[in-house]
């Protein structure tokens, strides 16, 4: 009889709802995952989202199964076994073929163009040294003052800027801005154009830094929107 009462009390305790809290991380990384979907698949409760720091809260009881989902990540399941704070790691989905082919094609395209400039101009270097000018006067002077060499340097500068823009767009883009702040499609383009972060900053910022930057910048943008309005041309 005592054993029966103990089992009943244990079962009642297990069924009691409490708030499960925790943080989502990118696997093998200190980077947190914001706006991931958290679902208690053991109960018919609405899905929730992790906050911009990766934190989440959801009602559950011991034995419930939680499902964590985020685009470009492998879904993760957790069975609630205790009331402690949970740490969840999501594995990124690596699209090897698509990413590798695209990046390789871009680099090859730029490199091939530079090589074509070399063949066309028949010069030795985009940045010739003083010694190369002395040791080979005709070639060295052409490298310094030749029209094709000058065009190649301009293209090389353009290439560097283009690659930097690609890196910025990977972490500062329309979906992220729209998830971070409430902004209309009409204002989105103007805001992103005027408040694009520098490449040097993007290289060292964490996801939290970028989100903080977007929020602060958008606050300033809202208060001074008139000066950023794009003029229509007729």
Tab-separated table of C-alpha atoms in Angstrom:
chain	number	residue	atom	x	y	z
A	1	UNK	CA	0.000	0.000	0.000
A	2	UNK	CA	2.850	2.354	0.916
A	3	UNK	CA	4.655	1.486	-2.338
A	4	UNK	CA	1.483	2.195	-4.329
A	5	UNK	CA	1.125	5.630	-2.707
A	6	UNK	CA	4.807	6.393	-3.407
A	7	UNK	CA	4.434	5.471	-7.084
A	8	UNK	CA	1.317	7.605	-7.371
A	9	UNK	CA	3.063	10.587	-5.756
A	10	UNK	CA	6.082	10.166	-8.078
A	11	UNK	CA	3.822	10.008	-11.131
A	12	UNK	CA	1.952	13.139	-10.061
A	13	UNK	CA	5.256	14.946	-9.565
A	14	UNK	CA	6.469	13.901	-13.015
A	15	UNK	CA	3.296	15.248	-14.632
A	16	UNK	CA	3.602	18.634	-12.930
A	17	UNK	CA	4.380	21.419	-15.412
A	18	UNK	CA	7.358	23.709	-14.884
A	19	UNK	CA	9.375	26.127	-17.039
A	20	UNK	CA	12.309	24.595	-18.853
A	21	UNK	CA	14.994	27.193	-19.525
A	22	UNK	CA	18.243	26.995	-21.455
A	23	UNK	CA	20.426	28.296	-24.258
A	24	UNK	CA	20.975	27.163	-27.841
A	25	UNK	CA	24.508	27.073	-29.239
A	26	UNK	CA	26.072	26.284	-32.575
A	27	UNK	CA	27.862	22.966	-32.099
A	28	UNK	CA	31.569	23.226	-31.215
A	29	UNK	CA	31.208	26.996	-30.990
A	30	UNK	CA	30.393	29.702	-28.423
A	31	UNK	CA	28.015	31.293	-30.952
A	32	UNK	CA	24.401	31.311	-29.754
A	33	UNK	CA	21.464	30.582	-32.067
A	34	UNK	CA	18.698	33.171	-32.077
A	35	UNK	CA	15.108	32.751	-33.298
A	36	UNK	CA	15.145	28.943	-33.331
A	37	UNK	CA	11.806	27.132	-32.982
A	38	UNK	CA	11.226	25.285	-29.700
A	39	UNK	CA	8.376	22.740	-29.614
A	40	UNK	CA	7.032	20.509	-26.836
A	41	UNK	CA	5.961	17.590	-29.032
A	42	UNK	CA	4.512	15.760	-26.039
A	43	UNK	CA	1.827	18.431	-25.603
A	44	UNK	CA	-0.350	20.512	-27.898
A	45	UNK	CA	1.223	23.859	-27.012
A	46	UNK	CA	2.211	26.690	-29.388
A	47	UNK	CA	5.756	26.758	-30.750
A	48	UNK	CA	8.123	29.266	-29.187
A	49	UNK	CA	11.256	31.037	-30.438
A	50	UNK	CA	14.612	31.432	-28.751
A	51	UNK	CA	15.535	35.069	-28.127
A	52	UNK	CA	18.331	36.966	-29.895
A	53	UNK	CA	20.844	35.640	-27.345
A	54	UNK	CA	19.792	32.028	-27.908
A	55	UNK	CA	17.871	31.720	-24.639
A	56	UNK	CA	14.575	29.849	-24.496
A	57	UNK	CA	11.739	29.115	-22.040
A	58	UNK	CA	8.986	26.527	-22.502
A	59	UNK	CA	6.474	24.766	-20.273
A	60	UNK	CA	7.051	21.024	-19.853
A	61	UNK	CA	7.028	18.206	-17.320
A	62	UNK	CA	9.532	15.447	-16.627
A	63	UNK	CA	9.556	12.956	-19.492
A	64	UNK	CA	8.334	15.431	-22.140
A	65	UNK	CA	10.166	15.595	-25.467
A	66	UNK	CA	11.318	18.954	-26.812
A	67	UNK	CA	12.213	19.602	-30.439
A	68	UNK	CA	14.598	22.387	-31.503
A	69	UNK	CA	14.641	23.526	-35.143
A	70	UNK	CA	16.412	26.206	-37.146
A	71	UNK	CA	16.923	26.550	-40.876
A	72	UNK	CA	20.392	25.365	-41.973
A	73	UNK	CA	20.732	23.313	-38.762
A	74	UNK	CA	19.981	19.662	-37.985
A	75	UNK	CA	16.912	19.351	-35.666
A	76	UNK	CA	17.738	18.349	-32.088
A	77	UNK	CA	15.528	16.410	-29.631
A	78	UNK	CA	15.738	16.635	-25.835
A	79	UNK	CA	13.902	14.449	-23.303
A	80	UNK	CA	13.352	16.472	-20.125
A	81	UNK	CA	14.902	14.431	-17.315
A	82	UNK	CA	15.479	17.155	-14.709
A	83	UNK	CA	14.578	20.728	-13.838
A	84	UNK	CA	18.046	22.127	-14.438
A	85	UNK	CA	19.079	24.696	-17.044
A	86	UNK	CA	19.499	23.004	-20.427
A	87	UNK	CA	22.301	23.582	-22.933
A	88	UNK	CA	21.431	22.573	-26.492
A	89	UNK	CA	23.890	22.317	-29.394
A	90	UNK	CA	22.644	22.387	-32.996
A	91	UNK	CA	24.760	20.978	-35.816
A	92	UNK	CA	25.009	23.278	-38.873
A	93	UNK	CA	24.063	21.738	-42.207
A	94	UNK	CA	27.026	22.158	-44.538
A	95	UNK	CA	26.024	22.463	-48.187
A	96	UNK	CA	29.420	21.425	-49.490
A	97	UNK	CA	28.688	21.261	-53.206
A	98	UNK	CA	26.685	24.459	-53.450
A	99	UNK	CA	28.944	26.657	-51.321
A	100	UNK	CA	32.230	25.268	-52.629
A	101	UNK	CA	31.246	25.530	-56.291
A	102	UNK	CA	29.884	29.047	-55.888
A	103	UNK	CA	32.887	30.418	-53.994
A	104	UNK	CA	35.386	28.602	-56.190
A	105	UNK	CA	33.679	29.893	-59.333
A	106	UNK	CA	33.765	33.450	-58.008
A	107	UNK	CA	37.449	33.273	-57.138
A	108	UNK	CA	38.331	31.569	-60.414
A	109	UNK	CA	36.387	34.149	-62.368
A	110	UNK	CA	38.233	37.010	-60.692
A	111	UNK	CA	41.600	35.271	-60.941
A	112	UNK	CA	41.086	34.468	-64.628
A	113	UNK	CA	40.274	38.103	-65.343
A	114	UNK	CA	43.470	39.217	-63.635
A	115	UNK	CA	45.439	36.634	-65.625
A	116	UNK	CA	43.880	37.944	-68.828
A	117	UNK	CA	45.079	41.418	-67.920
A	118	UNK	CA	48.582	40.006	-67.471
A	119	UNK	CA	48.541	38.291	-70.860
A	120	UNK	CA	47.101	41.341	-72.540
A	121	UNK	CA	49.547	43.807	-71.003
A	122	UNK	CA	52.549	41.471	-70.877
A	123	UNK	CA	53.710	42.950	-67.594
A	124	UNK	CA	55.306	41.202	-64.636
A	125	UNK	CA	53.475	42.439	-61.568
A	126	UNK	CA	50.586	44.609	-60.468
A	127	UNK	CA	52.901	46.216	-57.902
A	128	UNK	CA	56.459	46.247	-59.356
A	129	UNK	CA	59.391	46.923	-57.037
A	130	UNK	CA	62.051	49.567	-57.609
A	131	UNK	CA	64.634	46.823	-58.297
A	132	UNK	CA	62.441	45.315	-61.030
A	133	UNK	CA	62.304	48.710	-62.752
A	134	UNK	CA	66.101	49.043	-62.576
A	135	UNK	CA	66.879	45.462	-63.666
A	136	UNK	CA	64.353	45.456	-66.505
A	137	UNK	CA	63.675	49.119	-67.453
A	138	UNK	CA	61.212	48.606	-70.305
A	139	UNK	CA	59.114	46.002	-68.512
A	140	UNK	CA	59.339	47.848	-65.200
A	141	UNK	CA	58.243	51.178	-66.631
A	142	UNK	CA	55.363	49.507	-68.463
A	143	UNK	CA	54.244	47.904	-65.204
A	144	UNK	CA	54.234	51.316	-63.545
A	145	UNK	CA	52.678	53.396	-66.298
A	146	UNK	CA	51.110	50.990	-68.819
A	147	UNK	CA	47.403	51.439	-69.551
A	148	UNK	CA	46.556	47.735	-69.113
A	149	UNK	CA	48.499	47.548	-65.873
A	150	UNK	CA	46.527	50.523	-64.567
A	151	UNK	CA	43.273	48.830	-65.570
A	152	UNK	CA	44.371	45.656	-63.809
A	153	UNK	CA	45.094	47.551	-60.603
A	154	UNK	CA	41.644	49.092	-60.759
A	155	UNK	CA	40.124	45.680	-61.271
A	156	UNK	CA	42.168	44.253	-58.409
A	157	UNK	CA	40.811	46.991	-56.116
A	158	UNK	CA	37.274	46.293	-57.329
A	159	UNK	CA	37.794	42.559	-56.674
A	160	UNK	CA	38.868	43.174	-53.083
A	161	UNK	CA	35.863	45.423	-52.440
A	162	UNK	CA	33.503	42.888	-54.025
A	163	UNK	CA	34.802	40.016	-51.887
A	164	UNK	CA	34.451	42.176	-48.783
A	165	UNK	CA	30.826	42.976	-49.716
A	166	UNK	CA	30.138	39.242	-50.057
A	167	UNK	CA	31.517	38.587	-46.558
A	168	UNK	CA	29.431	41.431	-45.099
A	169	UNK	CA	26.248	40.120	-46.785
A	170	UNK	CA	26.746	36.696	-45.189
A	171	UNK	CA	26.176	38.164	-41.730
A	172	UNK	CA	24.332	41.453	-42.369
A	173	UNK	CA	21.362	40.744	-44.612
A	174	UNK	CA	17.647	41.405	-45.102
A	175	UNK	CA	16.314	38.326	-43.199
A	176	UNK	CA	18.442	39.133	-40.129
A	177	UNK	CA	17.429	42.809	-40.057
A	178	UNK	CA	13.718	41.956	-40.415
A	179	UNK	CA	13.964	39.409	-37.586
A	180	UNK	CA	15.808	41.829	-35.325
A	181	UNK	CA	13.672	44.977	-35.708
A	182	UNK	CA	10.173	45.792	-36.902
A	183	UNK	CA	10.861	47.563	-40.181
A	184	UNK	CA	8.786	48.036	-43.310
A	185	UNK	CA	9.954	46.842	-46.703
A	186	UNK	CA	9.949	50.468	-47.816
A	187	UNK	CA	12.472	51.483	-45.143
A	188	UNK	CA	14.531	48.280	-45.245
A	189	UNK	CA	16.572	49.123	-48.331
A	190	UNK	CA	17.312	52.680	-47.189
A	191	UNK	CA	18.299	51.550	-43.687
A	192	UNK	CA	20.607	48.759	-44.869
A	193	UNK	CA	22.265	50.996	-47.450
A	194	UNK	CA	23.041	53.772	-44.967
A	195	UNK	CA	24.012	51.595	-42.006
A	196	UNK	CA	26.017	48.802	-43.609
A	197	UNK	CA	28.833	47.859	-41.179
A	198	UNK	CA	32.479	47.962	-42.205
A	199	UNK	CA	34.247	44.763	-43.261
A	200	UNK	CA	36.854	45.217	-40.481
A	201	UNK	CA	34.026	45.201	-37.901
A	202	UNK	CA	32.191	42.195	-39.366
A	203	UNK	CA	35.386	40.133	-39.177
A	204	UNK	CA	35.579	40.416	-35.379
A	205	UNK	CA	31.934	40.884	-34.322
A	206	UNK	CA	29.948	38.056	-32.747
A	207	UNK	CA	26.287	37.456	-33.661
A	208	UNK	CA	25.323	39.386	-30.527
A	209	UNK	CA	27.462	42.358	-31.623
A	210	UNK	CA	25.758	42.476	-35.031
A	211	UNK	CA	22.258	42.297	-33.533
A	212	UNK	CA	23.129	45.038	-31.013
A	213	UNK	CA	24.504	47.194	-33.843
A	214	UNK	CA	21.308	46.724	-35.894
A	215	UNK	CA	19.061	47.674	-32.972
A	216	UNK	CA	21.050	50.788	-32.053
A	217	UNK	CA	21.372	51.881	-35.679
A	218	UNK	CA	17.675	51.381	-36.356
A	219	UNK	CA	16.776	53.444	-33.278
A	220	UNK	CA	18.820	56.319	-34.682
A	221	UNK	CA	17.370	55.744	-38.161
A	222	UNK	CA	13.780	56.012	-36.896
A	223	UNK	CA	14.509	59.290	-35.112
A	224	UNK	CA	16.240	60.793	-38.150
A	225	UNK	CA	14.450	59.080	-41.011
A	226	UNK	CA	13.857	62.257	-42.999
A	227	UNK	CA	17.532	62.853	-43.703
A	228	UNK	CA	17.934	59.316	-45.107
A	229	UNK	CA	14.979	59.496	-47.488
A	230	UNK	CA	15.997	58.560	-51.039
A	231	UNK	CA	15.197	61.321	-53.504
A	232	UNK	CA	13.195	60.244	-56.554
A	233	UNK	CA	14.562	61.244	-59.936
A	234	UNK	CA	12.270	62.324	-62.718
